[in-house]
Amino acid sequence: MGTETGTDVGDTRRRIAAHLVGRERELELALAAVAAGRDLVLEGPPGTSKTTMLKAITEEWGIPLLFVEGNADLTPAKLVGHHNPARVLREDYSADNFVAGPLVEAMRQGGFLYIEEFNRAPEDTLNTLLTAMADRAVEVPRVGRIEALPTFRVIASMNPFDNVGTTRLSTSVSDRLNRIVVGYQDAEAERGIVALRTGLLGGLAERLIPDAVAVTRATREHPDVRQGSSVRGAIDCALVAHELFALRELSDPSDDEYRDTVYDAMLVALSGRIHVDEAAETTPERVLREIWEDRFILEPARADPG
């Protein structure tokens, strides 16, 4: 990477795109950034294929992807590494008893260090990355200088809708990161994802998959919801509903019990995934009931010419 030709990157894009649904543009931008030797932040809500895209890129290039969860407990020592206390007591400090953290491991292996919830990590921990990003090397006390292999990258992800427990990135950090905004896929792509991930087929699935996607997407637009569900909610809604159909011996999508069964599946799959605005005097269950009524009662009534 960094010396990849346009043809090489183009071939990589085509191979990876075959495994992703509705992410062609974001994949192209991400490939261009990392092939150019740049570090990157992916900004978008959960369930928008950020991790899937990175896994596909690193698997294609045959390099490691090291995960780190950004939170208040992520200290510089956890990121860089530490000396084994027991061996230090026996042998004193040395390079041999240094236990590498994910940053050093990624640098040594030439992998991607992927930090999820990047803006939840403490500022002093993020500042530890500055030298690694600027110089592609870090100085570790009693170990020495560790230089990164050429394929090393820092990749961060952030959820723009999550304000609790997050911090604003410093100019020094953000200035060293390229940024790609990763939004939700369109409805057609999400229907494709649900069909692919669930493997559901037949008459029930042909109605269920569009319904599951529609009610899930509606959670993102409801005025009382601060953050709606990702496509993972639609996948689970379809799978739970499918099992309920079997338990209730339903096989015909026109059956009167179809819509009530979908509602039950919505409660199971979506109620824990939506975050209601604190100022709204409602509950996830009420929101889902409104969405269900709009999809299964009001819309059919509007479509009925009588």
CSV table of C-alpha atoms in Angstrom, one decimal:
chain,number,residue,atom,x,y,z
A,1,MET,CA,0.0,0.0,0.0
A,2,GLY,CA,1.2,3.5,-0.7
A,3,THR,CA,2.8,2.1,-3.9
A,4,GLU,CA,-0.3,0.2,-5.1
A,5,THR,CA,-1.2,1.0,-8.7
A,6,GLY,CA,-4.6,2.2,-9.6
A,7,THR,CA,-5.2,-1.2,-11.3
A,8,ASP,CA,-4.2,-3.1,-8.2
A,9,VAL,CA,-6.6,-1.1,-6.0
A,10,GLY,CA,-9.3,-1.4,-8.6
A,11,ASP,CA,-9.0,-5.2,-8.6
A,12,THR,CA,-9.1,-5.2,-4.8
A,13,ARG,CA,-12.2,-3.0,-4.9
A,14,ARG,CA,-14.0,-5.3,-7.3
A,15,ARG,CA,-13.2,-8.4,-5.3
A,16,ILE,CA,-14.3,-6.9,-2.0
A,17,ALA,CA,-17.4,-5.3,-3.4
A,18,ALA,CA,-18.7,-8.7,-4.3
A,19,HIS,CA,-19.1,-9.4,-0.5
A,20,LEU,CA,-20.6,-6.0,0.5
A,21,VAL,CA,-24.1,-4.6,-0.2
A,22,GLY,CA,-24.6,-1.0,-1.0
A,23,ARG,CA,-21.1,0.2,0.1
A,24,GLU,CA,-19.4,0.8,-3.2
A,25,ARG,CA,-18.6,4.5,-2.7
A,26,GLU,CA,-17.4,4.2,0.9
A,27,LEU,CA,-15.3,1.2,0.0
A,28,GLU,CA,-13.7,3.1,-2.9
A,29,LEU,CA,-12.9,6.1,-0.6
A,30,ALA,CA,-11.5,3.9,2.2
A,31,LEU,CA,-9.3,2.0,-0.2
A,32,ALA,CA,-8.0,5.2,-1.7
A,33,ALA,CA,-7.1,6.6,1.7
A,34,VAL,CA,-5.4,3.5,3.1
A,35,ALA,CA,-3.6,2.8,-0.2
A,36,ALA,CA,-2.3,6.4,-0.1
A,37,GLY,CA,-0.8,5.6,3.3
A,38,ARG,CA,-3.3,7.7,5.3
A,39,ASP,CA,-4.9,7.0,8.7
A,40,LEU,CA,-8.7,7.2,8.7
A,41,VAL,CA,-11.7,7.8,10.9
A,42,LEU,CA,-15.1,6.3,9.8
A,43,GLU,CA,-17.9,8.3,11.2
A,44,GLY,CA,-21.4,6.7,11.3
A,45,PRO,CA,-24.0,4.9,13.4
A,46,PRO,CA,-23.6,1.3,14.4
A,47,GLY,CA,-24.6,-1.4,11.9
A,48,THR,CA,-23.4,0.4,8.8
A,49,SER,CA,-20.8,-2.1,7.7
A,50,LYS,CA,-17.7,-0.2,8.9
A,51,THR,CA,-16.1,-3.3,10.6
A,52,THR,CA,-17.2,-5.6,7.7
A,53,MET,CA,-15.5,-3.2,5.2
A,54,LEU,CA,-12.3,-3.1,7.2
A,55,LYS,CA,-12.2,-6.9,7.7
A,56,ALA,CA,-12.7,-7.4,3.9
A,57,ILE,CA,-9.9,-5.0,3.1
A,58,THR,CA,-7.4,-6.5,5.5
A,59,GLU,CA,-8.3,-10.1,4.5
A,60,GLU,CA,-7.8,-9.2,0.9
A,61,TRP,CA,-4.4,-7.7,1.6
A,62,GLY,CA,-3.5,-10.5,4.1
A,63,ILE,CA,-2.7,-8.2,7.0
A,64,PRO,CA,-3.9,-8.3,10.6
A,65,LEU,CA,-6.8,-6.2,11.9
A,66,LEU,CA,-6.4,-5.5,15.7
A,67,PHE,CA,-9.5,-4.3,17.5
A,68,VAL,CA,-9.5,-1.9,20.4
A,69,GLU,CA,-12.6,-0.6,22.2
A,70,GLY,CA,-12.4,3.0,23.1
A,71,ASN,CA,-13.6,3.7,26.6
A,72,ALA,CA,-12.5,5.5,29.8
A,73,ASP,CA,-10.4,2.5,30.8
A,74,LEU,CA,-8.2,2.6,27.7
A,75,THR,CA,-4.9,3.9,29.1
A,76,PRO,CA,-1.7,4.6,27.2
A,77,ALA,CA,-0.2,1.5,28.8
A,78,LYS,CA,-3.0,-0.7,27.6
A,79,LEU,CA,-2.6,0.7,24.1
A,80,VAL,CA,1.2,0.6,23.9
A,81,GLY,CA,2.0,-2.2,26.2
A,82,HIS,CA,3.6,-2.9,29.6
A,83,HIS,CA,6.4,-4.8,31.3
A,84,ASN,CA,5.4,-8.1,32.9
A,85,PRO,CA,5.4,-7.3,36.7
A,86,ALA,CA,6.5,-10.8,37.8
A,87,ARG,CA,9.4,-10.9,35.4
A,88,VAL,CA,10.4,-7.3,36.3
A,89,LEU,CA,10.7,-8.4,40.0
A,90,ARG,CA,12.9,-11.4,39.0
A,91,GLU,CA,14.9,-9.9,36.2
A,92,ASP,CA,14.5,-6.1,36.3
A,93,TYR,CA,13.2,-4.2,33.2
A,94,SER,CA,14.2,-5.4,29.8
A,95,ALA,CA,12.9,-5.6,26.3
A,96,ASP,CA,12.3,-9.3,26.7
A,97,ASN,CA,9.7,-8.9,29.4
A,98,PHE,CA,7.8,-6.2,27.6
A,99,VAL,CA,4.2,-7.3,26.7
A,100,ALA,CA,3.2,-5.5,23.5
A,101,GLY,CA,-0.2,-3.7,23.4
A,102,PRO,CA,-2.3,-3.5,20.3
A,103,LEU,CA,-0.6,-0.4,19.0
A,104,VAL,CA,2.9,-2.0,19.1
A,105,GLU,CA,1.5,-5.3,17.7
A,106,ALA,CA,-0.1,-3.5,14.8
A,107,MET,CA,3.1,-1.6,14.1
A,108,ARG,CA,5.3,-4.7,14.2
A,109,GLN,CA,2.9,-6.7,12.1
A,110,GLY,CA,2.0,-4.0,9.6
A,111,GLY,CA,-1.7,-4.3,10.5
A,112,PHE,CA,-4.6,-2.0,10.9
A,113,LEU,CA,-5.2,-0.8,14.5
A,114,TYR,CA,-9.0,-0.4,14.6
A,115,ILE,CA,-10.2,1.7,17.5
A,116,GLU,CA,-14.0,1.6,17.9
A,117,GLU,CA,-15.8,4.3,19.8
A,118,PHE,CA,-12.7,6.4,19.3
A,119,ASN,CA,-14.1,9.5,20.9
A,120,ARG,CA,-14.8,7.6,24.2
A,121,ALA,CA,-11.1,7.1,24.8
A,122,PRO,CA,-9.2,9.6,27.2
A,123,GLU,CA,-7.4,12.4,25.5
A,124,ASP,CA,-4.0,11.3,26.9
A,125,THR,CA,-4.5,7.9,25.3
A,126,LEU,CA,-5.4,9.4,21.9
A,127,ASN,CA,-2.3,11.6,22.1
A,128,THR,CA,-0.2,8.5,22.4
A,129,LEU,CA,-1.2,7.8,18.8
A,130,LEU,CA,0.2,11.2,17.5
A,131,THR,CA,3.8,10.0,17.2
A,132,ALA,CA,2.7,6.7,15.7
A,133,MET,CA,0.7,8.5,13.1
A,134,ALA,CA,3.2,11.3,12.3
A,135,ASP,CA,6.5,9.3,12.5
A,136,ARG,CA,5.3,5.7,12.0
A,137,ALA,CA,7.3,4.9,15.1
A,138,VAL,CA,7.1,5.1,18.9
A,139,GLU,CA,9.7,5.2,21.7
A,140,VAL,CA,9.0,2.7,24.4
A,141,PRO,CA,10.9,3.2,27.7
A,142,ARG,CA,13.5,0.4,28.3
A,143,VAL,CA,12.5,-1.1,25.0
A,144,GLY,CA,13.6,1.4,22.4
A,145,ARG,CA,12.3,2.7,19.1
A,146,ILE,CA,9.7,0.6,17.4
A,147,GLU,CA,9.1,1.4,13.8
A,148,ALA,CA,6.0,0.4,11.9
A,149,LEU,CA,5.9,-1.7,8.8
A,150,PRO,CA,4.7,0.1,5.7
A,151,THR,CA,1.1,-1.3,5.9
A,152,PHE,CA,0.4,-0.1,9.4
A,153,ARG,CA,-2.6,2.2,9.7
A,154,VAL,CA,-4.7,3.7,12.5
A,155,ILE,CA,-8.4,3.4,11.7
A,156,ALA,CA,-10.9,4.9,14.1
A,157,SER,CA,-14.7,4.8,14.2
A,158,MET,CA,-17.2,7.1,15.9
A,159,ASN,CA,-20.9,7.3,16.3
A,160,PRO,CA,-22.0,10.9,15.6
A,161,PHE,CA,-25.3,10.4,17.4
A,162,ASP,CA,-23.8,9.3,20.7
A,163,ASN,CA,-23.0,12.3,23.0
A,164,VAL,CA,-22.9,10.5,26.4
A,165,GLY,CA,-19.4,9.9,27.7
A,166,THR,CA,-17.7,11.2,24.5
A,167,THR,CA,-15.1,13.8,24.1
A,168,ARG,CA,-14.3,16.2,21.4
A,169,LEU,CA,-11.2,15.2,19.4
A,170,SER,CA,-8.3,17.6,19.7
A,171,THR,CA,-7.1,19.4,16.7
A,172,SER,CA,-3.8,17.5,16.8
A,173,VAL,CA,-5.6,14.2,16.5
A,174,SER,CA,-8.2,15.2,14.0
A,175,ASP,CA,-5.6,16.9,11.8
A,176,ARG,CA,-3.9,13.5,11.3
A,177,LEU,CA,-7.0,11.6,10.3
A,178,ASN,CA,-8.8,11.5,7.0
A,179,ARG,CA,-12.6,11.2,7.5
A,180,ILE,CA,-15.3,9.3,5.7
A,181,VAL,CA,-19.0,9.6,6.7
A,182,VAL,CA,-20.7,6.2,6.6
A,183,GLY,CA,-24.5,6.6,6.6
A,184,TYR,CA,-27.3,4.0,6.5
A,185,GLN,CA,-27.7,2.2,3.2
A,186,ASP,CA,-30.8,2.8,1.2
A,187,ALA,CA,-33.9,0.6,1.5
A,188,GLU,CA,-33.1,-1.6,-1.4
A,189,ALA,CA,-29.6,-2.3,-0.1
A,190,GLU,CA,-30.9,-3.0,3.4
A,191,ARG,CA,-33.4,-5.5,1.9
A,192,GLY,CA,-30.5,-7.2,0.1
A,193,ILE,CA,-28.6,-7.3,3.4
A,194,VAL,CA,-31.5,-8.9,5.3
A,195,ALA,CA,-32.1,-11.4,2.6
A,196,LEU,CA,-28.4,-12.3,2.5
A,197,ARG,CA,-27.9,-12.5,6.3
A,198,THR,CA,-31.1,-14.4,7.1
A,199,GLY,CA,-31.2,-16.7,4.1
A,200,LEU,CA,-35.1,-16.6,4.2
A,201,LEU,CA,-36.9,-17.7,1.1
A,202,GLY,CA,-40.5,-18.2,0.0
A,203,GLY,CA,-43.7,-16.3,0.1
A,204,LEU,CA,-43.5,-15.3,3.7
A,205,ALA,CA,-40.0,-14.0,3.3
A,206,GLU,CA,-40.9,-12.0,0.2
A,207,ARG,CA,-43.3,-10.0,2.4
A,208,LEU,CA,-41.5,-10.2,5.7
A,209,ILE,CA,-38.1,-8.8,4.6
A,210,PRO,CA,-39.6,-5.6,3.1
A,211,ASP,CA,-41.7,-5.2,6.2
A,212,ALA,CA,-38.8,-5.7,8.6
A,213,VAL,CA,-36.7,-3.2,6.8
A,214,ALA,CA,-39.5,-0.7,6.6
A,215,VAL,CA,-40.3,-0.7,10.3
A,216,THR,CA,-36.6,-0.6,11.2
A,217,ARG,CA,-35.9,2.4,9.0
A,218,ALA,CA,-39.0,4.1,10.4
A,219,THR,CA,-37.3,4.0,13.9
A,220,ARG,CA,-34.6,6.4,12.5
A,221,GLU,CA,-37.2,9.0,11.4
A,222,HIS,CA,-39.6,8.9,14.4
A,223,PRO,CA,-39.7,12.4,16.0
A,224,ASP,CA,-39.4,10.9,19.6
A,225,VAL,CA,-36.3,8.7,18.8
A,226,ARG,CA,-32.8,10.1,19.3
A,227,GLN,CA,-31.2,7.1,17.6
A,228,GLY,CA,-33.0,4.4,15.7
A,229,SER,CA,-32.0,0.8,14.9
A,230,SER,CA,-29.4,-0.3,12.4
A,231,VAL,CA,-30.1,-3.0,9.8
A,232,ARG,CA,-29.2,-5.5,12.5
A,233,GLY,CA,-32.6,-4.9,14.0
A,234,ALA,CA,-34.2,-5.7,10.7
A,235,ILE,CA,-32.2,-8.9,10.4
A,236,ASP,CA,-33.3,-10.0,13.9
A,237,CYS,CA,-36.9,-8.9,13.4
A,238,ALA,CA,-37.1,-11.1,10.3
A,239,LEU,CA,-35.5,-14.1,12.0
A,240,VAL,CA,-37.6,-13.8,15.1
A,241,ALA,CA,-40.8,-13.4,13.1
A,242,HIS,CA,-39.9,-16.4,11.0
A,243,GLU,CA,-39.6,-18.6,14.1
A,244,LEU,CA,-42.9,-17.2,15.4
A,245,PHE,CA,-44.6,-18.1,12.2
A,246,ALA,CA,-43.4,-21.7,12.6
A,247,LEU,CA,-44.5,-21.8,16.3
A,248,ARG,CA,-47.9,-20.4,15.4
A,249,GLU,CA,-48.2,-22.6,12.3
A,250,LEU,CA,-48.5,-19.6,9.9
A,251,SER,CA,-47.5,-20.1,6.3
A,252,ASP,CA,-49.6,-17.6,4.4
A,253,PRO,CA,-48.5,-13.9,4.5
A,254,SER,CA,-52.1,-12.9,4.0
A,255,ASP,CA,-53.2,-14.6,7.2
A,256,ASP,CA,-54.8,-12.2,9.7
A,257,GLU,CA,-52.2,-13.1,12.3
A,258,TYR,CA,-49.3,-12.1,10.1
A,259,ARG,CA,-49.2,-8.5,11.2
A,260,ASP,CA,-49.6,-9.3,14.9
A,261,THR,CA,-46.8,-11.7,14.7
A,262,VAL,CA,-44.5,-9.1,13.1
A,263,TYR,CA,-45.4,-6.7,15.9
A,264,ASP,CA,-44.3,-9.3,18.5
A,265,ALA,CA,-41.1,-9.7,16.6
A,266,MET,CA,-40.6,-6.0,16.5
A,267,LEU,CA,-40.8,-5.7,20.3
A,268,VAL,CA,-38.2,-8.4,20.7
A,269,ALA,CA,-35.8,-7.2,18.0
A,270,LEU,CA,-36.1,-3.4,18.1
A,271,SER,CA,-37.2,-2.2,21.6
A,272,GLY,CA,-33.7,-2.5,23.0
A,273,ARG,CA,-32.1,-0.9,20.0
A,274,ILE,CA,-33.9,2.4,19.8
A,275,HIS,CA,-33.1,5.3,22.1
A,276,VAL,CA,-36.0,7.5,22.9
A,277,ASP,CA,-35.4,11.3,23.3
A,278,GLU,CA,-35.2,12.1,27.0
A,279,ALA,CA,-37.6,15.0,26.5
A,280,ALA,CA,-40.2,12.8,24.9
A,281,GLU,CA,-42.8,11.3,27.3
A,282,THR,CA,-43.0,8.0,25.6
A,283,THR,CA,-41.4,4.5,25.6
A,284,PRO,CA,-39.8,2.3,23.0
A,285,GLU,CA,-42.9,0.1,23.0
A,286,ARG,CA,-45.2,3.0,22.3
A,287,VAL,CA,-43.0,4.2,19.5
A,288,LEU,CA,-42.9,0.7,17.9
A,289,ARG,CA,-46.7,0.5,18.2
A,290,GLU,CA,-47.1,3.8,16.3
A,291,ILE,CA,-44.6,2.6,13.6
A,292,TRP,CA,-46.5,-0.8,13.4
A,293,GLU,CA,-49.9,0.9,13.1
A,294,ASP,CA,-48.6,3.2,10.3
A,295,ARG,CA,-47.1,0.3,8.4
A,296,PHE,CA,-49.9,-2.3,8.8
A,297,ILE,CA,-53.1,-0.3,9.4
A,298,LEU,CA,-52.8,3.2,8.1
A,299,GLU,CA,-50.8,2.5,4.9
A,300,PRO,CA,-53.1,-0.3,3.7
A,301,ALA,CA,-56.1,1.9,4.5
A,302,ARG,CA,-54.7,4.7,2.4
A,303,ALA,CA,-53.9,2.3,-0.4
A,304,ASP,CA,-57.5,0.9,-0.4
A,305,PRO,CA,-59.5,2.6,-3.2
A,306,GLY,CA,-62.7,2.0,-1.2
